[in-house]
């Protein structure tokens, strides 16, 4: 069968392998036929040789962590042939740490977790894959063309879940949310904010392309100024750029009792002048919380599946700006700069 693979650590070792072995029964009882995988910046880093780890004893890693497939067989009866399914990306570490021991693999403390298509487990960019029921998430049948958005949605579902848990430390009646960055994560964070009936503001530097209209279609307001220039006091900020000046401005922008969730990963090595004392004073005197959030637990995958099922299907479909057949896989992984989400299509 076909699989899109790389040799981790070797730049430009991306290949379409035609004779990749069928998934071994040990991978899980549920056999799935791939429909599509979404592509993100992590895939680009792995292709560039900067990141990624093949399974133990193997040279090549199958790419793909944003999955969508159709169940071929499930002898456990958890799912049924024909059901849409996505695979949870992360698996608990083998120790396990206190969090992985209770299946909170997204909160792993020792970093020894594994991840499909990223770290020590084969990805989903292959014709067929297998999953144990615990790591298989069923999707609404209407999500056939957009279900590969479940993985990025699970990341923002966790962010919102933790924002709300932190909010419950005291009386919590949020009205305004600011999302910085209108990439797939920012737009999906804005979708979940609009589903909470907040007044939603999205900030991005793009003045053209599909982003402004996608934001307005959610009933949200699109801004291209700096965060500091915004005439807003958001109760919630979800930072999705990882750009240091935006991150710092976002931390300073929250309203009293505000919560700032950081989801963007900065590359580091960049220094900017910054008044740390003023930030400290503001956080203390306003009871503000700044926290980081990554990955997602099983509960967040289920919350994400509900959020996608409730969302406007045509809005979700317009996040997918290119859909590339597997035979043209190199085009799919080539970044154009204009894309929101590129999808590698296994059904074509
Ligand atoms: Zn762990």
Short mmCIF file of C-alpha atoms and ligand atoms in Angstrom, two decimals:
data_model
loop_
_atom_site.label_atom_id
_atom_site.label_comp_id
_atom_site.label_asym_id
_atom_site.label_seq_id
_atom_site.Cartn_x
_atom_site.Cartn_y
_atom_site.Cartn_z
CA UNK A 1 0.00 0.00 0.00
CA UNK A 2 1.00 3.67 -0.33
CA UNK A 3 2.63 5.65 2.49
CA UNK A 4 4.20 9.11 2.63
CA UNK A 5 7.46 8.70 4.56
CA UNK A 6 10.62 10.53 5.61
CA UNK A 7 13.94 9.56 7.20
CA UNK A 8 13.85 11.77 10.32
CA UNK A 9 16.84 14.09 10.60
CA UNK A 10 17.56 13.87 6.86
CA UNK A 11 16.31 16.98 5.02
CA UNK A 12 14.24 16.39 1.85
CA UNK A 13 13.97 12.64 2.34
CA UNK A 14 10.20 12.85 1.67
CA UNK A 15 8.99 9.90 -0.47
CA UNK A 16 5.81 8.19 -1.57
CA UNK A 17 6.49 4.51 -0.90
CA UNK A 18 4.23 2.22 -2.96
CA UNK A 19 4.99 -1.06 -1.16
CA UNK A 20 4.65 -0.03 2.47
CA UNK A 21 3.53 -3.01 4.63
CA UNK A 22 -0.07 -3.32 5.77
CA UNK A 23 -0.63 -2.19 9.40
CA UNK A 24 0.21 -4.98 11.84
CA UNK A 25 -2.67 -6.36 13.96
CA UNK A 26 -0.69 -5.25 17.07
CA UNK A 27 -1.40 -1.62 16.07
CA UNK A 28 -5.02 -2.09 17.13
CA UNK A 29 -8.27 -3.95 16.47
CA UNK A 30 -9.90 -1.20 14.37
CA UNK A 31 -8.84 -1.30 10.71
CA UNK A 32 -9.30 2.02 8.90
CA UNK A 33 -9.11 3.09 5.26
CA UNK A 34 -7.49 6.53 4.97
CA UNK A 35 -9.57 9.34 3.47
CA UNK A 36 -7.32 12.34 4.07
CA UNK A 37 -4.62 13.87 6.22
CA UNK A 38 -4.23 17.55 7.00
CA UNK A 39 -0.78 19.13 6.77
CA UNK A 40 0.68 21.61 9.26
CA UNK A 41 3.94 23.30 10.24
CA UNK A 42 5.09 20.26 12.23
CA UNK A 43 5.10 18.20 9.00
CA UNK A 44 7.25 20.89 7.34
CA UNK A 45 9.72 20.79 10.25
CA UNK A 46 9.94 16.99 10.01
CA UNK A 47 10.51 17.17 6.22
CA UNK A 48 13.23 19.78 6.80
CA UNK A 49 14.97 17.26 9.10
CA UNK A 50 14.55 19.47 12.17
CA UNK A 51 12.17 17.25 14.09
CA UNK A 52 10.65 13.75 14.12
CA UNK A 53 11.65 10.27 15.23
CA UNK A 54 11.06 6.93 13.46
CA UNK A 55 9.58 3.98 15.42
CA UNK A 56 12.27 2.00 17.33
CA UNK A 57 14.43 -0.07 14.98
CA UNK A 58 13.05 1.57 11.84
CA UNK A 59 14.66 4.05 9.48
CA UNK A 60 11.58 5.72 8.05
CA UNK A 61 8.64 7.51 9.66
CA UNK A 62 5.20 7.62 8.05
CA UNK A 63 4.02 11.25 8.18
CA UNK A 64 0.52 12.47 9.02
CA UNK A 65 -1.04 13.31 12.40
CA UNK A 66 -4.23 15.13 11.28
CA UNK A 67 -6.19 12.05 10.23
CA UNK A 68 -9.54 11.12 8.77
CA UNK A 69 -10.53 7.62 7.71
CA UNK A 70 -13.41 5.22 7.32
CA UNK A 71 -13.71 2.11 9.47
CA UNK A 72 -13.27 -1.11 7.48
CA UNK A 73 -13.61 -3.48 10.42
CA UNK A 74 -13.96 -3.23 14.19
CA UNK A 75 -14.37 -6.61 15.91
CA UNK A 76 -14.71 -4.80 19.28
CA UNK A 77 -18.02 -3.23 18.17
CA UNK A 78 -16.93 0.23 19.38
CA UNK A 79 -17.29 1.64 15.86
CA UNK A 80 -18.95 0.16 12.78
CA UNK A 81 -17.80 -0.39 9.20
CA UNK A 82 -18.38 2.85 7.27
CA UNK A 83 -18.04 5.13 10.33
CA UNK A 84 -15.80 8.18 10.00
CA UNK A 85 -12.89 8.05 12.44
CA UNK A 86 -9.81 10.04 13.43
CA UNK A 87 -6.83 8.76 15.41
CA UNK A 88 -5.68 10.40 18.65
CA UNK A 89 -2.11 11.60 18.00
CA UNK A 90 -0.38 11.07 21.33
CA UNK A 91 0.11 7.89 23.39
CA UNK A 92 1.01 7.80 27.10
CA UNK A 93 4.64 7.38 28.09
CA UNK A 94 5.76 3.86 29.21
CA UNK A 95 6.72 4.80 32.81
CA UNK A 96 3.94 6.13 33.08
CA UNK A 97 4.09 9.57 34.72
CA UNK A 98 1.31 10.63 37.10
CA UNK A 99 -0.68 12.22 34.27
CA UNK A 100 -0.21 9.51 31.64
CA UNK A 101 -1.23 6.97 34.31
CA UNK A 102 -4.73 8.49 34.23
CA UNK A 103 -4.74 8.97 30.43
CA UNK A 104 -3.89 12.68 30.58
CA UNK A 105 -1.19 12.12 27.95
CA UNK A 106 -1.52 15.73 26.84
CA UNK A 107 -0.14 16.72 30.27
CA UNK A 108 2.79 14.23 30.19
CA UNK A 109 5.50 15.25 32.65
CA UNK A 110 8.52 13.30 31.37
CA UNK A 111 8.33 13.89 27.62
CA UNK A 112 8.55 10.16 26.87
CA UNK A 113 5.13 10.08 25.18
CA UNK A 114 4.97 8.98 21.54
CA UNK A 115 3.03 10.63 18.69
CA UNK A 116 1.71 9.23 15.40
CA UNK A 117 3.54 10.71 12.45
CA UNK A 118 5.85 12.74 14.69
CA UNK A 119 7.62 10.81 17.41
CA UNK A 120 8.15 7.04 17.45
CA UNK A 121 4.79 5.94 15.94
CA UNK A 122 3.82 5.63 12.27
CA UNK A 123 1.55 8.40 11.03
CA UNK A 124 -1.76 8.29 9.16
CA UNK A 125 -0.50 9.24 5.66
CA UNK A 126 -0.87 5.63 4.43
CA UNK A 127 -3.72 3.79 2.73
CA UNK A 128 -4.71 1.80 5.82
CA UNK A 129 -4.02 2.13 9.53
CA UNK A 130 -5.13 0.49 12.76
CA UNK A 131 -6.12 1.84 16.17
CA UNK A 132 -7.13 0.48 19.56
CA UNK A 133 -10.66 1.71 20.46
CA UNK A 134 -9.33 4.04 23.17
CA UNK A 135 -7.46 6.09 20.55
CA UNK A 136 -10.19 6.10 17.87
CA UNK A 137 -12.62 9.04 17.80
CA UNK A 138 -15.83 8.69 15.79
CA UNK A 139 -17.11 11.65 13.75
CA UNK A 140 -20.51 12.80 12.54
CA UNK A 141 -21.09 11.28 9.05
CA UNK A 142 -21.67 14.80 7.68
CA UNK A 143 -17.99 15.65 8.31
CA UNK A 144 -16.65 13.47 5.48
CA UNK A 145 -14.96 16.36 3.64
CA UNK A 146 -13.66 18.27 6.70
CA UNK A 147 -13.12 15.69 9.46
CA UNK A 148 -9.32 15.98 9.19
CA UNK A 149 -9.83 19.31 11.03
CA UNK A 150 -10.56 17.30 14.19
CA UNK A 151 -6.92 17.21 15.33
CA UNK A 152 -6.34 21.01 15.23
CA UNK A 153 -9.82 21.44 16.74
CA UNK A 154 -8.86 19.11 19.62
CA UNK A 155 -5.96 21.46 20.42
CA UNK A 156 -8.29 24.47 20.73
CA UNK A 157 -10.95 22.41 22.55
CA UNK A 158 -8.32 21.71 25.22
CA UNK A 159 -7.34 25.39 25.32
CA UNK A 160 -10.98 26.40 25.91
CA UNK A 161 -11.54 23.60 28.44
CA UNK A 162 -8.57 24.79 30.49
CA UNK A 163 -9.57 28.47 30.13
CA UNK A 164 -12.98 27.58 31.58
CA UNK A 165 -11.49 25.49 34.39
CA UNK A 166 -9.24 28.41 35.35
CA UNK A 167 -12.18 30.80 35.03
CA UNK A 168 -14.10 28.83 37.64
CA UNK A 169 -11.60 29.87 40.36
CA UNK A 170 -14.04 32.80 40.97
CA UNK A 171 -17.23 34.25 39.53
CA UNK A 172 -16.67 34.06 35.76
CA UNK A 173 -18.86 35.80 33.19
CA UNK A 174 -16.62 36.39 30.16
CA UNK A 175 -17.95 38.59 27.36
CA UNK A 176 -15.06 39.32 25.03
CA UNK A 177 -12.43 37.05 23.46
CA UNK A 178 -9.40 38.09 21.45
CA UNK A 179 -7.69 35.56 19.19
CA UNK A 180 -4.26 36.54 17.85
CA UNK A 181 -3.41 34.86 14.54
CA UNK A 182 -5.90 33.66 11.90
CA UNK A 183 -4.22 30.44 10.81
CA UNK A 184 -6.12 27.14 11.25
CA UNK A 185 -5.63 27.13 15.04
CA UNK A 186 -6.68 30.78 15.42
CA UNK A 187 -9.74 30.38 13.19
CA UNK A 188 -10.83 27.21 15.02
CA UNK A 189 -10.25 28.95 18.38
CA UNK A 190 -12.50 31.75 17.08
CA UNK A 191 -15.13 29.19 16.03
CA UNK A 192 -15.19 27.74 19.56
CA UNK A 193 -15.36 31.27 21.01
CA UNK A 194 -18.34 32.09 18.78
CA UNK A 195 -20.04 28.85 19.87
CA UNK A 196 -19.72 30.21 23.44
CA UNK A 197 -21.57 33.35 22.30
CA UNK A 198 -18.71 35.64 23.21
CA UNK A 199 -17.96 38.87 21.39
CA UNK A 200 -15.05 37.60 19.28
CA UNK A 201 -12.15 39.63 17.87
CA UNK A 202 -9.47 38.11 15.65
CA UNK A 203 -6.20 39.86 14.90
CA UNK A 204 -3.95 38.96 11.96
CA UNK A 205 -1.55 40.89 9.73
CA UNK A 206 -3.18 39.69 6.46
CA UNK A 207 -5.41 42.32 4.85
CA UNK A 208 -6.26 40.19 1.78
CA UNK A 209 -7.05 36.52 1.15
CA UNK A 210 -9.85 34.49 2.76
CA UNK A 211 -9.11 35.25 6.44
CA UNK A 212 -11.09 38.50 6.90
CA UNK A 213 -14.25 36.96 5.39
CA UNK A 214 -13.87 33.72 7.37
CA UNK A 215 -13.69 35.74 10.58
CA UNK A 216 -16.68 37.92 9.66
CA UNK A 217 -18.69 34.81 8.74
CA UNK A 218 -18.41 33.78 12.41
CA UNK A 219 -19.95 37.10 13.43
CA UNK A 220 -16.52 38.14 14.72
CA UNK A 221 -14.50 41.32 14.09
CA UNK A 222 -11.26 41.21 12.09
CA UNK A 223 -8.37 43.51 13.08
CA UNK A 224 -5.04 44.18 11.38
CA UNK A 225 -3.64 46.68 13.91
CA UNK A 226 -1.22 45.74 16.69
CA UNK A 227 -2.67 44.20 19.86
CA UNK A 228 -1.66 47.31 21.83
CA UNK A 229 -3.67 49.55 19.49
CA UNK A 230 -6.93 47.60 19.99
CA UNK A 231 -9.63 49.42 21.93
CA UNK A 232 -10.61 46.25 23.82
CA UNK A 233 -10.28 44.65 27.25
CA UNK A 234 -10.70 40.94 26.46
CA UNK A 235 -11.69 38.53 29.22
CA UNK A 236 -9.97 35.75 27.26
CA UNK A 237 -7.01 35.95 24.92
CA UNK A 238 -6.00 32.92 22.86
CA UNK A 239 -2.56 33.62 21.43
CA UNK A 240 -1.91 31.58 18.26
CA UNK A 241 1.05 33.32 16.58
CA UNK A 242 4.01 32.56 18.86
CA UNK A 243 5.48 35.87 17.62
CA UNK A 244 7.25 37.39 20.66
CA UNK A 245 5.94 41.00 20.32
CA UNK A 246 2.36 39.71 19.87
CA UNK A 247 2.75 37.32 22.83
CA UNK A 248 3.93 40.14 25.12
CA UNK A 249 1.21 42.54 23.97
CA UNK A 250 -1.39 39.77 24.44
CA UNK A 251 -0.26 39.19 28.04
CA UNK A 252 -0.68 42.91 28.78
CA UNK A 253 -4.05 43.24 27.06
CA UNK A 254 -6.32 41.06 29.21
CA UNK A 255 -9.10 42.63 31.28
CA UNK A 256 -9.10 42.33 35.11
CA UNK A 257 -9.43 38.60 36.01
CA UNK A 258 -8.53 37.90 32.38
CA UNK A 259 -7.05 34.65 31.13
CA UNK A 260 -4.38 34.47 28.43
CA UNK A 261 -3.82 31.08 26.81
CA UNK A 262 -0.61 30.69 24.80
CA UNK A 263 -0.78 28.07 22.01
CA UNK A 264 1.86 29.32 19.56
CA UNK A 265 5.38 27.90 19.75
CA UNK A 266 8.06 30.58 19.39
CA UNK A 267 11.36 29.68 17.77
CA UNK A 268 13.34 31.50 20.47
CA UNK A 269 16.62 33.34 20.17
CA UNK A 270 14.97 36.70 19.65
CA UNK A 271 15.32 39.34 22.36
CA UNK A 272 13.17 42.41 22.74
CA UNK A 273 13.18 45.21 25.29
CA UNK A 274 10.47 44.55 27.78
CA UNK A 275 9.38 45.94 31.17
CA UNK A 276 8.97 42.72 33.17
CA UNK A 277 8.12 44.70 36.34
CA UNK A 278 5.16 46.39 34.65
CA UNK A 279 3.84 43.02 33.43
CA UNK A 280 4.21 41.54 36.92
CA UNK A 281 2.38 44.49 38.47
CA UNK A 282 -0.47 44.14 35.97
CA UNK A 283 -0.83 40.37 36.42
CA UNK A 284 -0.88 40.67 40.21
CA UNK A 285 -3.16 43.69 40.52
CA UNK A 286 -5.63 42.30 37.96
CA UNK A 287 -5.63 38.61 39.01
CA UNK A 288 -4.63 37.73 35.47
CA UNK A 289 -3.57 34.23 34.42
CA UNK A 290 -1.18 33.42 31.58
CA UNK A 291 -0.81 29.74 30.74
CA UNK A 292 0.43 27.47 27.95
CA UNK A 293 -1.55 24.68 26.29
CA UNK A 294 -0.49 21.90 23.92
CA UNK A 295 -1.94 18.70 22.48
CA UNK A 296 -5.25 17.22 23.70
CA UNK A 297 -6.65 14.42 25.83
CA UNK A 298 -9.43 12.04 24.81
CA UNK A 299 -12.09 14.31 26.37
CA UNK A 300 -10.91 17.22 24.20
CA UNK A 301 -11.10 15.10 21.05
CA UNK A 302 -14.72 14.36 21.90
CA UNK A 303 -15.47 18.03 22.63
CA UNK A 304 -13.84 18.88 19.29
CA UNK A 305 -15.99 16.32 17.45
CA UNK A 306 -19.10 17.94 18.98
CA UNK A 307 -17.89 21.44 18.05
CA UNK A 308 -17.28 20.43 14.42
CA UNK A 309 -20.67 18.70 14.20
CA UNK A 310 -22.34 21.95 15.37
CA UNK A 311 -20.34 24.21 13.04
CA UNK A 312 -21.42 25.52 9.65
CA UNK A 313 -20.18 22.91 7.15
CA UNK A 314 -19.43 25.36 4.36
CA UNK A 315 -17.39 27.53 6.75
CA UNK A 316 -15.33 24.48 7.75
CA UNK A 317 -14.92 23.51 4.09
CA UNK A 318 -13.53 26.94 3.24
CA UNK A 319 -10.66 26.40 5.72
CA UNK A 320 -9.38 23.74 3.31
CA UNK A 321 -7.76 25.91 0.66
CA UNK A 322 -6.08 23.06 -1.30
CA UNK A 323 -6.90 19.38 -1.65
CA UNK A 324 -4.10 17.42 -3.32
CA UNK A 325 -4.24 13.76 -4.46
CA UNK A 326 -1.60 11.48 -2.91
CA UNK A 327 0.08 11.03 -6.32
CA UNK A 328 0.96 14.77 -6.24
CA UNK A 329 2.11 14.62 -2.60
CA UNK A 330 5.09 16.94 -3.15
CA UNK A 331 2.73 19.77 -4.12
CA UNK A 332 0.75 19.20 -0.95
CA UNK A 333 3.81 19.66 1.26
CA UNK A 334 5.13 22.69 -0.68
CA UNK A 335 4.13 25.82 1.23
CA UNK A 336 2.56 28.62 -0.82
CA UNK A 337 2.06 31.10 2.01
CA UNK A 338 -1.57 31.71 0.96
CA UNK A 339 -3.01 28.48 2.28
CA UNK A 340 -5.03 28.02 5.44
CA UNK A 341 -5.20 24.20 5.46
CA UNK A 342 -3.82 21.87 2.79
CA UNK A 343 -5.18 18.34 2.71
CA UNK A 344 -3.60 15.24 1.18
CA UNK A 345 -6.47 13.25 -0.29
CA UNK A 346 -6.22 9.45 -0.18
CA UNK A 347 -9.64 8.89 -1.76
CA UNK A 348 -8.62 10.42 -5.13
ZN1 LIG B 1 3.71 10.94 30.80
#
